[in-house]
Amino acid sequence: MIGKIKKGSGFKGCVNYVLGKEQVALLHAEGVLAESSRHIIRSFCMQTEMNPGLKKPVGHIALSYSAVDVPKLTDEKMIQLAQEYMREMKITDTQYIIVRHQDREHPHVHIVFNRIDNNGKTISDKNDMYRNEQVCKKLKTKHGLYFAGGKEQVKQHRLKEPDKSKYEIYTAVKNEIGKSRNWQQLQRQLAEKGIGIQFKYKGQTDEVQGISFSKGEYTFKGSEIDRNFSYYKLDKYFGDAGLTTAGSNRQSVGESIRESVAMPGKADNSFVTGLGGLFSASSSPADEIPDNPDLRKKKKKNPRLNSYKLMSA
């Protein structure tokens, strides 16, 4: 279940959009004359006259569900979920319509509501994006709806650059991190897939500050690809594996990595399965470790995080 919230100034365009497509059904209407789109629009507009100062009285929410939940999502269930969502979002005592679209493989409904309630007061949109996320999670848990696996649900064939390259890097790193025992092994496996690793250093020192991945003409910070792909988190995952560099070639991990201590034990599967995050269309240099005073103190106390020594290639 995913909610997308929009606000607008005119009901005509919004209502005509949600009711104007093929394979639509008006599931429920509250406080409006539902004989036609024209009657619905007129009903909404009449209520806006109670609070003409509100510039964007149109509320529009799309609630989308996984195709896995199709057997559960009857029209009655869709109405129930939409109304419960609205109550949780404090969208009450106002006009609204619930319209189901069937033009996609995943079930979804559109809610159009009046942000001017029946008493002429404005329905607040404060922190609505954050509240929307929390409410969707709550309802998914309560009603046993399917939790999608983030990037695992991305339809890769639809992606365009640079997201296409970013997704390919994400998939490759996720698959290889559990098979690699150290930085050198990870670099070698990724190189076979045409993916390079670059490290960012602090000034002229050997202290590594960040990491980036490149494929073709595109380069991304580790944390841009996934929040678990920052240098700090990957290095922590490798544990005692050492990174050494040589002279001016230190930015090229393929030429400069040496194993100092082999990492014992098994890969941490909780790290691999816990990958999350969102795509971003931008690309930029290597990812820097956040300037966190507590983190700096921990680094001083844990010498293995800063024990990289210069070695000759």
mmCIF file of C-alpha atoms in Angstrom:
data_model
loop_
_atom_site.group_PDB
_atom_site.id
_atom_site.type_symbol
_atom_site.label_atom_id
_atom_site.label_comp_id
_atom_site.label_asym_id
_atom_site.label_seq_id
_atom_site.Cartn_x
_atom_site.Cartn_y
_atom_site.Cartn_z
ATOM 1 C CA MET A 1 0.000 0.000 0.000
ATOM 2 C CA ILE A 2 1.442 3.314 -1.121
ATOM 3 C CA GLY A 3 -0.211 6.718 -0.820
ATOM 4 C CA LYS A 4 0.579 9.662 -3.076
ATOM 5 C CA ILE A 5 -0.816 13.040 -2.054
ATOM 6 C CA LYS A 6 -1.383 16.049 -4.293
ATOM 7 C CA LYS A 7 -3.142 19.368 -3.810
ATOM 8 C CA GLY A 8 -4.613 21.648 -6.435
ATOM 9 C CA SER A 9 -6.701 24.716 -7.088
ATOM 10 C CA GLY A 10 -9.430 23.400 -9.401
ATOM 11 C CA PHE A 11 -11.825 20.478 -8.965
ATOM 12 C CA LYS A 12 -12.811 20.312 -12.620
ATOM 13 C CA GLY A 13 -9.514 18.965 -13.930
ATOM 14 C CA CYS A 14 -9.036 16.531 -11.043
ATOM 15 C CA VAL A 15 -12.548 15.060 -11.127
ATOM 16 C CA ASN A 16 -12.545 14.755 -14.905
ATOM 17 C CA TYR A 17 -9.210 12.938 -14.707
ATOM 18 C CA VAL A 18 -10.212 10.322 -12.136
ATOM 19 C CA LEU A 19 -13.633 9.702 -13.731
ATOM 20 C CA GLY A 20 -12.669 10.195 -17.369
ATOM 21 C CA LYS A 21 -10.560 7.086 -17.929
ATOM 22 C CA GLU A 22 -11.799 3.741 -19.187
ATOM 23 C CA GLN A 23 -12.385 0.933 -16.693
ATOM 24 C CA VAL A 24 -13.271 3.200 -13.758
ATOM 25 C CA ALA A 25 -15.857 2.766 -11.052
ATOM 26 C CA LEU A 26 -17.182 5.373 -8.642
ATOM 27 C CA LEU A 27 -17.154 3.277 -5.479
ATOM 28 C CA HIS A 28 -18.406 5.841 -2.990
ATOM 29 C CA ALA A 29 -19.393 9.495 -2.763
ATOM 30 C CA GLU A 30 -19.954 11.568 0.351
ATOM 31 C CA GLY A 31 -21.524 15.037 0.487
ATOM 32 C CA VAL A 32 -21.762 15.531 -3.276
ATOM 33 C CA LEU A 33 -24.398 14.981 -5.950
ATOM 34 C CA ALA A 34 -22.996 11.961 -7.810
ATOM 35 C CA GLU A 35 -25.287 11.894 -10.843
ATOM 36 C CA SER A 36 -22.474 13.025 -13.151
ATOM 37 C CA SER A 37 -18.993 14.526 -13.146
ATOM 38 C CA ARG A 38 -20.544 17.941 -13.645
ATOM 39 C CA HIS A 39 -22.720 17.562 -10.549
ATOM 40 C CA ILE A 40 -19.782 16.368 -8.464
ATOM 41 C CA ILE A 41 -17.629 19.312 -9.548
ATOM 42 C CA ARG A 42 -20.418 21.785 -8.817
ATOM 43 C CA SER A 43 -20.920 20.300 -5.342
ATOM 44 C CA PHE A 44 -17.236 20.644 -4.511
ATOM 45 C CA CYS A 45 -17.066 24.193 -5.842
ATOM 46 C CA MET A 46 -20.104 25.337 -3.864
ATOM 47 C CA GLN A 47 -18.449 24.296 -0.609
ATOM 48 C CA THR A 48 -15.227 26.138 -1.452
ATOM 49 C CA GLU A 49 -17.200 29.384 -1.275
ATOM 50 C CA MET A 50 -17.260 28.911 2.509
ATOM 51 C CA ASN A 51 -13.516 29.582 2.605
ATOM 52 C CA PRO A 52 -12.484 31.482 -0.551
ATOM 53 C CA GLY A 53 -9.088 32.382 0.934
ATOM 54 C CA LEU A 54 -7.736 28.829 0.572
ATOM 55 C CA LYS A 55 -5.804 28.759 -2.693
ATOM 56 C CA LYS A 56 -5.583 24.959 -3.025
ATOM 57 C CA PRO A 57 -8.839 23.400 -1.802
ATOM 58 C CA VAL A 58 -8.452 20.213 -3.875
ATOM 59 C CA GLY A 59 -7.103 17.132 -2.137
ATOM 60 C CA HIS A 60 -6.152 14.188 -4.344
ATOM 61 C CA ILE A 61 -4.772 10.912 -2.985
ATOM 62 C CA ALA A 62 -3.874 7.802 -4.958
ATOM 63 C CA LEU A 63 -3.761 4.607 -2.888
ATOM 64 C CA SER A 64 -1.965 1.776 -4.674
ATOM 65 C CA TYR A 65 -1.639 -1.848 -3.622
ATOM 66 C CA SER A 66 0.464 -4.811 -4.678
ATOM 67 C CA ALA A 67 -0.918 -7.145 -7.318
ATOM 68 C CA VAL A 68 -0.335 -9.890 -4.740
ATOM 69 C CA ASP A 69 -3.316 -8.524 -2.775
ATOM 70 C CA VAL A 70 -5.813 -8.643 -5.664
ATOM 71 C CA PRO A 71 -7.854 -11.533 -4.155
ATOM 72 C CA LYS A 72 -8.388 -9.507 -0.969
ATOM 73 C CA LEU A 73 -9.235 -6.198 -2.582
ATOM 74 C CA THR A 74 -12.911 -6.283 -3.389
ATOM 75 C CA ASP A 75 -14.638 -2.953 -3.987
ATOM 76 C CA GLU A 76 -15.975 -3.053 -0.431
ATOM 77 C CA LYS A 77 -12.483 -3.648 0.965
ATOM 78 C CA MET A 78 -11.085 -0.780 -1.102
ATOM 79 C CA ILE A 79 -13.749 1.544 0.304
ATOM 80 C CA GLN A 80 -13.015 0.377 3.845
ATOM 81 C CA LEU A 81 -9.261 0.939 3.444
ATOM 82 C CA ALA A 82 -9.747 4.358 1.846
ATOM 83 C CA GLN A 83 -12.090 5.550 4.600
ATOM 84 C CA GLU A 84 -9.827 4.207 7.328
ATOM 85 C CA TYR A 85 -6.860 5.913 5.683
ATOM 86 C CA MET A 86 -8.757 9.207 5.625
ATOM 87 C CA ARG A 87 -9.666 8.961 9.304
ATOM 88 C CA GLU A 88 -6.065 8.235 10.236
ATOM 89 C CA MET A 89 -4.989 11.251 8.165
ATOM 90 C CA LYS A 90 -7.583 13.473 9.925
ATOM 91 C CA ILE A 91 -9.509 13.978 6.679
ATOM 92 C CA THR A 92 -12.972 13.960 8.175
ATOM 93 C CA ASP A 93 -16.305 15.792 8.014
ATOM 94 C CA THR A 94 -15.872 16.789 4.383
ATOM 95 C CA GLN A 95 -16.911 15.949 0.824
ATOM 96 C CA TYR A 96 -15.101 13.189 -1.061
ATOM 97 C CA ILE A 97 -15.331 10.562 -3.764
ATOM 98 C CA ILE A 98 -13.530 7.224 -4.050
ATOM 99 C CA VAL A 99 -12.864 6.021 -7.598
ATOM 100 C CA ARG A 100 -11.295 2.701 -8.555
ATOM 101 C CA HIS A 101 -9.122 2.438 -11.667
ATOM 102 C CA GLN A 102 -8.482 -0.904 -13.355
ATOM 103 C CA ASP A 103 -6.087 0.189 -16.083
ATOM 104 C CA ARG A 104 -2.990 -1.161 -14.289
ATOM 105 C CA GLU A 105 -1.966 -4.584 -13.025
ATOM 106 C CA HIS A 106 -1.881 -3.294 -9.463
ATOM 107 C CA PRO A 107 -5.153 -2.310 -7.716
ATOM 108 C CA HIS A 108 -5.515 1.379 -6.911
ATOM 109 C CA VAL A 109 -8.112 3.984 -6.037
ATOM 110 C CA HIS A 110 -8.219 7.754 -6.252
ATOM 111 C CA ILE A 111 -9.674 9.841 -3.452
ATOM 112 C CA VAL A 112 -10.715 13.389 -4.307
ATOM 113 C CA PHE A 113 -11.723 15.412 -1.261
ATOM 114 C CA ASN A 114 -12.495 18.978 -0.309
ATOM 115 C CA ARG A 115 -9.844 20.511 1.945
ATOM 116 C CA ILE A 116 -12.562 22.888 3.142
ATOM 117 C CA ASP A 117 -14.678 20.831 5.495
ATOM 118 C CA ASN A 118 -18.420 21.006 6.031
ATOM 119 C CA ASN A 119 -17.968 23.801 8.583
ATOM 120 C CA GLY A 120 -15.810 25.946 6.311
ATOM 121 C CA LYS A 121 -12.571 25.083 8.131
ATOM 122 C CA THR A 122 -9.359 24.061 6.391
ATOM 123 C CA ILE A 123 -8.218 20.452 6.726
ATOM 124 C CA SER A 124 -4.563 20.721 7.698
ATOM 125 C CA ASP A 125 -1.867 19.282 5.461
ATOM 126 C CA LYS A 126 0.898 19.723 8.045
ATOM 127 C CA ASN A 127 3.459 16.918 7.791
ATOM 128 C CA ASP A 128 1.081 15.026 5.523
ATOM 129 C CA MET A 129 3.886 13.258 3.637
ATOM 130 C CA TYR A 130 5.323 11.861 6.851
ATOM 131 C CA ARG A 131 1.896 10.969 8.246
ATOM 132 C CA ASN A 132 0.982 9.306 4.946
ATOM 133 C CA GLU A 133 3.966 6.967 5.207
ATOM 134 C CA GLN A 134 3.171 6.024 8.794
ATOM 135 C CA VAL A 135 -0.524 5.437 8.103
ATOM 136 C CA CYS A 136 0.205 3.218 5.094
ATOM 137 C CA LYS A 137 2.558 1.063 7.159
ATOM 138 C CA LYS A 138 -0.002 0.827 9.945
ATOM 139 C CA LEU A 139 -2.803 -0.265 7.612
ATOM 140 C CA LYS A 140 -0.611 -2.763 5.774
ATOM 141 C CA THR A 141 0.227 -4.422 9.072
ATOM 142 C CA LYS A 142 -3.324 -4.290 10.405
ATOM 143 C CA HIS A 143 -4.930 -5.753 7.275
ATOM 144 C CA GLY A 144 -2.152 -8.199 6.379
ATOM 145 C CA LEU A 145 -1.299 -6.506 3.108
ATOM 146 C CA TYR A 146 1.827 -7.304 1.137
ATOM 147 C CA PHE A 147 5.025 -5.448 1.985
ATOM 148 C CA ALA A 148 6.980 -4.844 -1.205
ATOM 149 C CA GLY A 149 10.761 -5.255 -1.046
ATOM 150 C CA GLY A 150 11.836 -1.783 -2.139
ATOM 151 C CA LYS A 151 14.202 -2.002 -5.108
ATOM 152 C CA GLU A 152 13.403 -5.684 -5.506
ATOM 153 C CA GLN A 153 10.073 -4.612 -7.025
ATOM 154 C CA VAL A 154 11.604 -2.222 -9.572
ATOM 155 C CA LYS A 155 10.731 -3.022 -13.180
ATOM 156 C CA GLN A 156 14.242 -2.755 -14.529
ATOM 157 C CA HIS A 157 13.269 -2.794 -18.204
ATOM 158 C CA ARG A 158 11.403 0.496 -17.707
ATOM 159 C CA LEU A 159 14.332 2.381 -16.212
ATOM 160 C CA LYS A 160 16.210 5.048 -18.149
ATOM 161 C CA GLU A 161 19.694 6.398 -17.526
ATOM 162 C CA PRO A 162 21.136 7.167 -15.080
ATOM 163 C CA ASP A 163 18.748 5.063 -12.957
ATOM 164 C CA LYS A 164 19.326 2.038 -15.184
ATOM 165 C CA SER A 165 23.059 2.014 -14.387
ATOM 166 C CA LYS A 166 22.362 2.767 -10.742
ATOM 167 C CA TYR A 167 20.025 -0.212 -10.450
ATOM 168 C CA GLU A 168 22.544 -2.489 -12.173
ATOM 169 C CA ILE A 169 25.210 -1.403 -9.674
ATOM 170 C CA TYR A 170 22.809 -1.939 -6.778
ATOM 171 C CA THR A 171 21.971 -5.460 -7.944
ATOM 172 C CA ALA A 172 25.603 -6.383 -8.519
ATOM 173 C CA VAL A 173 26.867 -5.063 -5.170
ATOM 174 C CA LYS A 174 23.990 -6.692 -3.293
ATOM 175 C CA ASN A 175 24.705 -10.033 -4.945
ATOM 176 C CA GLU A 176 28.474 -9.932 -4.525
ATOM 177 C CA ILE A 177 28.792 -8.483 -1.018
ATOM 178 C CA GLY A 178 27.685 -11.750 0.555
ATOM 179 C CA LYS A 179 30.232 -13.707 -1.504
ATOM 180 C CA SER A 180 33.211 -11.400 -0.832
ATOM 181 C CA ARG A 181 35.459 -11.687 2.192
ATOM 182 C CA ASN A 182 37.307 -8.387 1.712
ATOM 183 C CA TRP A 183 37.562 -5.256 -0.426
ATOM 184 C CA GLN A 184 39.879 -6.898 -2.955
ATOM 185 C CA GLN A 185 37.497 -9.737 -3.643
ATOM 186 C CA LEU A 186 34.517 -7.390 -3.983
ATOM 187 C CA GLN A 187 36.431 -5.201 -6.410
ATOM 188 C CA ARG A 188 37.448 -8.172 -8.531
ATOM 189 C CA GLN A 189 33.900 -9.532 -8.727
ATOM 190 C CA LEU A 190 32.425 -6.153 -9.640
ATOM 191 C CA ALA A 191 35.107 -5.484 -12.252
ATOM 192 C CA GLU A 192 33.949 -8.599 -14.101
ATOM 193 C CA LYS A 193 30.549 -6.934 -14.380
ATOM 194 C CA GLY A 194 32.022 -3.676 -15.666
ATOM 195 C CA ILE A 195 31.661 -1.844 -12.343
ATOM 196 C CA GLY A 196 34.512 0.110 -10.777
ATOM 197 C CA ILE A 197 35.134 1.248 -7.203
ATOM 198 C CA GLN A 198 36.791 4.557 -6.311
ATOM 199 C CA PHE A 199 37.793 5.683 -2.839
ATOM 200 C CA LYS A 200 37.901 9.263 -1.646
ATOM 201 C CA TYR A 201 40.689 10.234 0.714
ATOM 202 C CA LYS A 202 41.050 13.063 3.182
ATOM 203 C CA GLY A 203 43.421 15.575 1.668
ATOM 204 C CA GLN A 204 46.840 14.013 1.066
ATOM 205 C CA THR A 205 46.407 11.434 3.830
ATOM 206 C CA ASP A 206 45.621 7.741 3.619
ATOM 207 C CA GLU A 207 42.375 8.165 5.568
ATOM 208 C CA VAL A 208 39.442 6.958 3.462
ATOM 209 C CA GLN A 209 36.390 9.209 3.668
ATOM 210 C CA GLY A 210 34.025 7.799 1.084
ATOM 211 C CA ILE A 211 33.353 5.455 -1.789
ATOM 212 C CA SER A 212 31.770 5.680 -5.208
ATOM 213 C CA PHE A 213 30.808 3.140 -7.848
ATOM 214 C CA SER A 214 30.967 3.654 -11.591
ATOM 215 C CA LYS A 215 29.521 1.920 -14.605
ATOM 216 C CA GLY A 216 30.097 3.289 -18.061
ATOM 217 C CA GLU A 217 29.884 7.066 -17.972
ATOM 218 C CA TYR A 218 27.982 7.209 -14.677
ATOM 219 C CA THR A 219 29.422 7.507 -11.173
ATOM 220 C CA PHE A 220 27.418 7.477 -7.947
ATOM 221 C CA LYS A 221 28.128 7.838 -4.263
ATOM 222 C CA GLY A 222 27.710 4.586 -2.405
ATOM 223 C CA SER A 223 24.857 5.993 -0.326
ATOM 224 C CA GLU A 224 23.114 7.286 -3.474
ATOM 225 C CA ILE A 225 22.810 3.716 -4.668
ATOM 226 C CA ASP A 226 21.680 2.455 -1.283
ATOM 227 C CA ARG A 227 22.002 3.786 2.252
ATOM 228 C CA ASN A 228 23.885 0.611 3.212
ATOM 229 C CA PHE A 229 26.496 1.173 0.500
ATOM 230 C CA SER A 230 28.296 4.067 2.192
ATOM 231 C CA TYR A 231 32.000 3.469 2.791
ATOM 232 C CA TYR A 232 31.574 3.345 6.552
ATOM 233 C CA LYS A 233 28.869 0.660 6.462
ATOM 234 C CA LEU A 234 30.640 -1.486 3.875
ATOM 235 C CA ASP A 235 33.942 -1.281 5.725
ATOM 236 C CA LYS A 236 32.222 -2.166 8.975
ATOM 237 C CA TYR A 237 30.689 -5.156 7.222
ATOM 238 C CA PHE A 238 34.112 -6.390 6.142
ATOM 239 C CA GLY A 239 35.296 -6.233 9.744
ATOM 240 C CA ASP A 240 39.021 -6.957 9.951
ATOM 241 C CA ALA A 241 39.692 -6.876 6.220
ATOM 242 C CA GLY A 242 42.438 -4.328 5.537
ATOM 243 C CA LEU A 243 42.730 -1.757 2.768
ATOM 244 C CA THR A 244 46.175 -0.603 1.630
ATOM 245 C CA THR A 245 47.080 1.792 -1.136
ATOM 246 C CA ALA A 246 50.132 2.672 -3.171
ATOM 247 C CA GLY A 247 51.279 6.132 -4.198
ATOM 248 C CA SER A 248 49.435 8.082 -6.862
ATOM 249 C CA ASN A 249 47.373 5.059 -7.830
ATOM 250 C CA ARG A 250 45.468 4.988 -4.556
ATOM 251 C CA GLN A 251 42.187 6.057 -6.195
ATOM 252 C CA SER A 252 42.228 2.859 -8.274
ATOM 253 C CA VAL A 253 41.247 0.065 -5.971
ATOM 254 C CA GLY A 254 42.084 -2.529 -8.592
ATOM 255 C CA GLU A 255 45.753 -1.545 -8.495
ATOM 256 C CA SER A 256 46.132 -0.804 -4.845
ATOM 257 C CA ILE A 257 44.146 -3.158 -2.588
ATOM 258 C CA ARG A 258 46.050 -5.766 -0.610
ATOM 259 C CA GLU A 259 44.765 -8.155 1.993
ATOM 260 C CA SER A 260 46.252 -7.544 5.422
ATOM 261 C CA VAL A 261 43.936 -9.770 7.471
ATOM 262 C CA ALA A 262 41.469 -12.275 6.025
ATOM 263 C CA MET A 263 37.991 -11.760 7.411
ATOM 264 C CA PRO A 264 36.938 -14.799 9.457
ATOM 265 C CA GLY A 265 33.440 -16.176 9.674
ATOM 266 C CA LYS A 266 30.370 -15.969 7.549
ATOM 267 C CA ALA A 267 28.894 -12.942 5.802
ATOM 268 C CA ASP A 268 26.285 -11.040 7.791
ATOM 269 C CA ASN A 269 23.064 -11.919 5.976
ATOM 270 C CA SER A 270 21.105 -9.349 7.955
ATOM 271 C CA PHE A 271 23.081 -6.673 6.160
ATOM 272 C CA VAL A 272 22.353 -8.116 2.740
ATOM 273 C CA THR A 273 18.649 -8.717 3.324
ATOM 274 C CA GLY A 274 18.162 -5.350 5.010
ATOM 275 C CA LEU A 275 19.086 -3.269 2.008
ATOM 276 C CA GLY A 276 16.726 -0.371 1.367
ATOM 277 C CA GLY A 277 16.675 3.232 0.159
ATOM 278 C CA LEU A 278 15.405 5.123 -2.865
ATOM 279 C CA PHE A 279 16.696 6.059 -6.269
ATOM 280 C CA SER A 280 17.895 9.534 -7.087
ATOM 281 C CA ALA A 281 18.509 10.888 -10.556
ATOM 282 C CA SER A 282 21.677 12.764 -9.686
ATOM 283 C CA SER A 283 25.253 11.533 -9.804
ATOM 284 C CA SER A 284 28.167 12.868 -7.798
ATOM 285 C CA PRO A 285 31.620 12.112 -6.356
ATOM 286 C CA ALA A 286 32.428 9.643 -3.612
ATOM 287 C CA ASP A 287 30.253 9.473 -0.559
ATOM 288 C CA GLU A 288 31.630 11.113 2.569
ATOM 289 C CA ILE A 289 31.219 9.817 6.102
ATOM 290 C CA PRO A 290 28.879 12.133 8.079
ATOM 291 C CA ASP A 291 30.672 14.617 10.293
ATOM 292 C CA ASN A 292 29.454 13.106 13.544
ATOM 293 C CA PRO A 293 31.499 13.916 16.683
ATOM 294 C CA ASP A 294 30.405 10.666 18.354
ATOM 295 C CA LEU A 295 31.486 8.728 15.304
ATOM 296 C CA ARG A 296 34.887 10.422 15.330
ATOM 297 C CA LYS A 297 35.362 9.464 18.966
ATOM 298 C CA LYS A 298 34.484 5.857 18.196
ATOM 299 C CA LYS A 299 36.955 5.813 15.326
ATOM 300 C CA LYS A 300 39.753 6.947 17.609
ATOM 301 C CA LYS A 301 38.947 4.195 20.085
ATOM 302 C CA ASN A 302 38.769 1.536 17.379
ATOM 303 C CA PRO A 303 42.138 1.518 15.626
ATOM 304 C CA ARG A 304 41.135 -0.984 12.979
ATOM 305 C CA LEU A 305 38.988 1.614 11.231
ATOM 306 C CA ASN A 306 42.001 3.904 10.754
ATOM 307 C CA SER A 307 44.891 1.450 10.563
ATOM 308 C CA TYR A 308 45.497 1.615 6.849
ATOM 309 C CA LYS A 309 49.214 1.673 6.018
ATOM 310 C CA LEU A 310 50.964 2.641 2.807
ATOM 311 C CA MET A 311 52.410 -0.340 0.957
ATOM 312 C CA SER A 312 54.332 -0.619 -2.263
ATOM 313 C CA ALA A 313 52.513 -2.185 -5.197
#
